[in-house]
mmCIF file of C-alpha atoms in Angstrom:
data_model
loop_
_atom_site.group_PDB
_atom_site.id
_atom_site.type_symbol
_atom_site.label_atom_id
_atom_site.label_comp_id
_atom_site.label_asym_id
_atom_site.label_seq_id
_atom_site.Cartn_x
_atom_site.Cartn_y
_atom_site.Cartn_z
ATOM 1 C CA MET E 17 -1.300 27.889 20.195
ATOM 2 C CA SER E 18 -1.516 24.972 17.746
ATOM 3 C CA ASN E 19 -4.317 22.453 17.860
ATOM 4 C CA PRO E 20 -2.958 18.997 18.883
ATOM 5 C CA ALA E 21 -5.402 17.366 16.455
ATOM 6 C CA GLU E 22 -3.644 19.217 13.627
ATOM 7 C CA SER E 23 -0.085 18.550 14.807
ATOM 8 C CA PRO E 24 1.958 15.986 12.888
ATOM 9 C CA ARG E 25 2.183 12.588 14.538
ATOM 10 C CA GLY E 26 3.855 10.694 11.684
ATOM 11 C CA LEU E 27 7.570 10.301 11.190
ATOM 12 C CA TYR E 28 9.590 13.186 9.850
ATOM 13 C CA PHE E 29 12.101 12.559 7.059
ATOM 14 C CA GLU E 30 14.982 12.510 9.537
ATOM 15 C CA GLU E 31 13.323 9.763 11.625
ATOM 16 C CA PHE E 32 13.266 7.115 8.889
ATOM 17 C CA VAL E 33 16.065 4.587 9.431
ATOM 18 C CA VAL E 34 17.375 2.677 6.426
ATOM 19 C CA GLY E 35 16.838 -1.038 7.003
ATOM 20 C CA GLU E 36 13.914 -0.631 9.415
ATOM 21 C CA VAL E 37 10.992 -2.986 8.663
ATOM 22 C CA LEU E 38 7.371 -2.207 9.500
ATOM 23 C CA ARG E 39 4.431 -4.606 9.253
ATOM 24 C CA THR E 40 0.771 -3.744 8.877
ATOM 25 C CA ARG E 41 -2.191 -5.619 10.266
ATOM 26 C CA GLY E 42 -4.103 -7.973 8.003
ATOM 27 C CA ARG E 43 -7.192 -7.356 5.922
ATOM 28 C CA THR E 44 -9.408 -10.013 4.374
ATOM 29 C CA ILE E 45 -10.586 -9.409 0.810
ATOM 30 C CA THR E 46 -14.352 -9.798 0.358
ATOM 31 C CA GLU E 47 -16.711 -10.067 -2.578
ATOM 32 C CA SER E 48 -18.046 -6.639 -1.614
ATOM 33 C CA ASP E 49 -14.541 -5.215 -2.041
ATOM 34 C CA LEU E 50 -14.388 -6.440 -5.652
ATOM 35 C CA VAL E 51 -17.879 -5.163 -6.462
ATOM 36 C CA ALA E 52 -17.218 -1.741 -4.898
ATOM 37 C CA PHE E 53 -13.839 -1.362 -6.628
ATOM 38 C CA ALA E 54 -15.335 -2.333 -10.003
ATOM 39 C CA GLY E 55 -18.031 0.291 -9.474
ATOM 40 C CA LEU E 56 -15.553 2.994 -8.496
ATOM 41 C CA THR E 57 -13.141 2.344 -11.357
ATOM 42 C CA GLY E 58 -15.361 0.961 -14.098
ATOM 43 C CA ASP E 59 -13.152 -2.153 -14.295
ATOM 44 C CA TYR E 60 -15.797 -4.841 -14.714
ATOM 45 C CA ASN E 61 -13.403 -7.394 -16.192
ATOM 46 C CA PRO E 62 -15.207 -10.733 -15.731
ATOM 47 C CA MET E 63 -12.164 -12.228 -14.011
ATOM 48 C CA HIS E 64 -13.135 -9.965 -11.100
ATOM 49 C CA THR E 65 -16.923 -9.854 -11.344
ATOM 50 C CA ASP E 66 -18.266 -13.033 -13.007
ATOM 51 C CA ALA E 67 -18.045 -16.241 -10.960
ATOM 52 C CA GLU E 68 -19.158 -18.494 -13.850
ATOM 53 C CA TYR E 69 -16.668 -17.006 -16.290
ATOM 54 C CA SER E 70 -13.850 -17.142 -13.738
ATOM 55 C CA GLN E 71 -14.279 -20.855 -12.967
ATOM 56 C CA GLY E 72 -13.201 -21.736 -16.491
ATOM 57 C CA ALA E 73 -10.594 -19.001 -16.842
ATOM 58 C CA PHE E 74 -6.864 -18.939 -16.107
ATOM 59 C CA MET E 75 -7.133 -18.238 -12.349
ATOM 60 C CA GLY E 76 -9.998 -20.685 -11.716
ATOM 61 C CA ALA E 77 -11.932 -18.254 -9.506
ATOM 62 C CA ARG E 78 -12.640 -14.541 -9.216
ATOM 63 C CA VAL E 79 -9.461 -12.652 -8.423
ATOM 64 C CA ALA E 80 -9.118 -9.262 -6.740
ATOM 65 C CA HIS E 81 -8.068 -6.369 -8.952
ATOM 66 C CA GLY E 82 -4.311 -5.872 -8.617
ATOM 67 C CA LEU E 83 -4.817 -2.179 -7.962
ATOM 68 C CA LEU E 84 -7.443 -2.946 -5.304
ATOM 69 C CA THR E 85 -4.915 -5.083 -3.469
ATOM 70 C CA LEU E 86 -2.247 -2.403 -3.838
ATOM 71 C CA SER E 87 -4.648 0.309 -2.656
ATOM 72 C CA TYR E 88 -5.471 -1.675 0.464
ATOM 73 C CA ALA E 89 -1.770 -2.231 1.183
ATOM 74 C CA VAL E 90 -1.057 1.504 0.876
ATOM 75 C CA GLY E 91 -4.019 2.210 3.156
ATOM 76 C CA GLN E 92 -2.712 -0.323 5.664
ATOM 77 C CA ALA E 93 0.671 1.427 5.567
ATOM 78 C CA TYR E 94 -1.021 4.757 6.243
ATOM 79 C CA GLN E 95 -2.827 3.229 9.232
ATOM 80 C CA LEU E 96 0.566 2.552 10.841
ATOM 81 C CA GLY E 97 0.630 6.287 11.578
ATOM 82 C CA ILE E 98 4.101 6.898 10.127
ATOM 83 C CA LEU E 99 2.705 9.103 7.356
ATOM 84 C CA GLU E 100 0.078 10.953 9.402
ATOM 85 C CA ARG E 101 0.383 14.660 8.503
ATOM 86 C CA THR E 102 4.078 14.317 7.571
ATOM 87 C CA VAL E 103 3.790 12.927 4.041
ATOM 88 C CA LEU E 104 3.983 15.795 1.569
ATOM 89 C CA GLY E 105 3.487 13.828 -1.614
ATOM 90 C CA PHE E 106 3.504 10.539 -3.429
ATOM 91 C CA ARG E 107 6.488 10.582 -5.817
ATOM 92 C CA GLY E 108 6.491 7.199 -7.495
ATOM 93 C CA LEU E 109 5.576 3.562 -7.530
ATOM 94 C CA GLU E 110 7.022 0.427 -9.063
ATOM 95 C CA MET E 111 5.180 -2.798 -8.347
ATOM 96 C CA LYS E 112 5.236 -6.349 -9.672
ATOM 97 C CA PHE E 113 2.189 -8.564 -9.304
ATOM 98 C CA SER E 114 3.338 -12.105 -8.531
ATOM 99 C CA ALA E 115 0.424 -14.118 -7.099
ATOM 100 C CA PRO E 116 -3.335 -13.696 -7.363
ATOM 101 C CA VAL E 117 -5.404 -12.520 -4.412
ATOM 102 C CA PHE E 118 -8.761 -14.255 -4.178
ATOM 103 C CA ILE E 119 -11.930 -13.526 -2.236
ATOM 104 C CA GLY E 120 -11.236 -14.740 1.310
ATOM 105 C CA ASP E 121 -7.471 -14.131 1.201
ATOM 106 C CA THR E 122 -6.022 -12.011 3.991
ATOM 107 C CA ILE E 123 -3.211 -9.657 3.063
ATOM 108 C CA HIS E 124 -0.771 -7.529 5.013
ATOM 109 C CA ALA E 125 2.125 -5.345 3.929
ATOM 110 C CA GLU E 126 5.759 -5.293 4.948
ATOM 111 C CA LEU E 127 7.587 -2.038 4.386
ATOM 112 C CA LYS E 128 11.349 -1.732 4.536
ATOM 113 C CA VAL E 129 13.027 1.670 4.499
ATOM 114 C CA ALA E 130 15.355 1.198 1.529
ATOM 115 C CA GLU E 131 16.686 4.700 0.955
ATOM 116 C CA THR E 132 16.473 8.291 2.150
ATOM 117 C CA ARG E 133 17.545 11.327 0.102
ATOM 118 C CA ALA E 134 17.448 14.866 1.385
ATOM 119 C CA GLY E 135 15.361 17.278 -0.665
ATOM 120 C CA TRP E 136 15.520 20.409 1.392
ATOM 121 C CA ARG E 137 14.181 22.670 -1.361
ATOM 122 C CA LEU E 138 11.065 20.454 -1.331
ATOM 123 C CA GLY E 139 10.627 20.805 2.429
ATOM 124 C CA GLY E 140 12.004 17.450 3.518
ATOM 125 C CA GLY E 141 13.317 14.419 1.719
ATOM 126 C CA ILE E 142 12.506 11.369 -0.352
ATOM 127 C CA VAL E 143 11.921 8.087 1.473
ATOM 128 C CA VAL E 144 11.900 4.927 -0.627
ATOM 129 C CA LEU E 145 9.993 2.053 0.948
ATOM 130 C CA GLU E 146 10.362 -1.470 -0.401
ATOM 131 C CA MET E 147 6.909 -2.969 -0.100
ATOM 132 C CA ARG E 148 5.728 -6.556 -0.115
ATOM 133 C CA VAL E 149 2.063 -7.519 -0.027
ATOM 134 C CA ILE E 150 1.863 -10.919 1.622
ATOM 135 C CA LYS E 151 -1.017 -13.400 1.742
ATOM 136 C CA GLN E 152 -1.999 -15.494 4.770
ATOM 137 C CA ASP E 153 -0.018 -18.475 3.438
ATOM 138 C CA GLY E 154 3.167 -16.425 3.106
ATOM 139 C CA ALA E 155 2.946 -16.059 -0.681
ATOM 140 C CA ILE E 156 4.083 -12.674 -1.951
ATOM 141 C CA ALA E 157 1.222 -11.240 -3.998
ATOM 142 C CA GLN E 158 2.994 -7.994 -4.920
ATOM 143 C CA LYS E 159 6.394 -6.439 -4.382
ATOM 144 C CA GLY E 160 8.041 -3.219 -5.361
ATOM 145 C CA SER E 161 8.753 0.236 -4.005
ATOM 146 C CA LEU E 162 7.011 3.439 -3.054
ATOM 147 C CA SER E 163 8.749 6.812 -3.136
ATOM 148 C CA LEU E 164 7.351 9.436 -0.802
ATOM 149 C CA LEU E 165 8.226 13.050 -0.105
ATOM 150 C CA MET E 166 8.273 13.396 3.672
ATOM 151 C CA MET E 167 8.241 16.571 5.727
ATOM 152 C CA SER E 168 11.452 17.591 7.448
ATOM 153 C CA ARG E 169 11.451 18.160 11.187
ATOM 154 C CA PRO E 170 10.527 21.813 11.948
#
């Protein structure tokens, strides 16, 4: 008998509907987020870590790392549960960074199922999700697409 805790609860490839839109909950970016991400990645660019430098720089204040923002958006998407134990692999990413995310901004992601392609020899199919990372004021901070290999229904 299988353990329910190990059973898939995400969507199978066949359950993704082209055109469907999913929205994540919000997450506020903190100074601690920037410091932790800089420490994990080694990206200590002063635009992220130096308040004095940033005041006189292009953005006017410390800005979140673009990849930090993207990582949070992908994590938020995972928290929706649609990928829980049914995602087989991350196949690709194309993302444009349009607006800065500052300390104190709250972001959420909108995911639209843009395309599905069967890949039976891979155990499922490719799902392309158009993704927009949106700030509390409605500005689009990032937009692009994620390609995922999703498990086929047993």
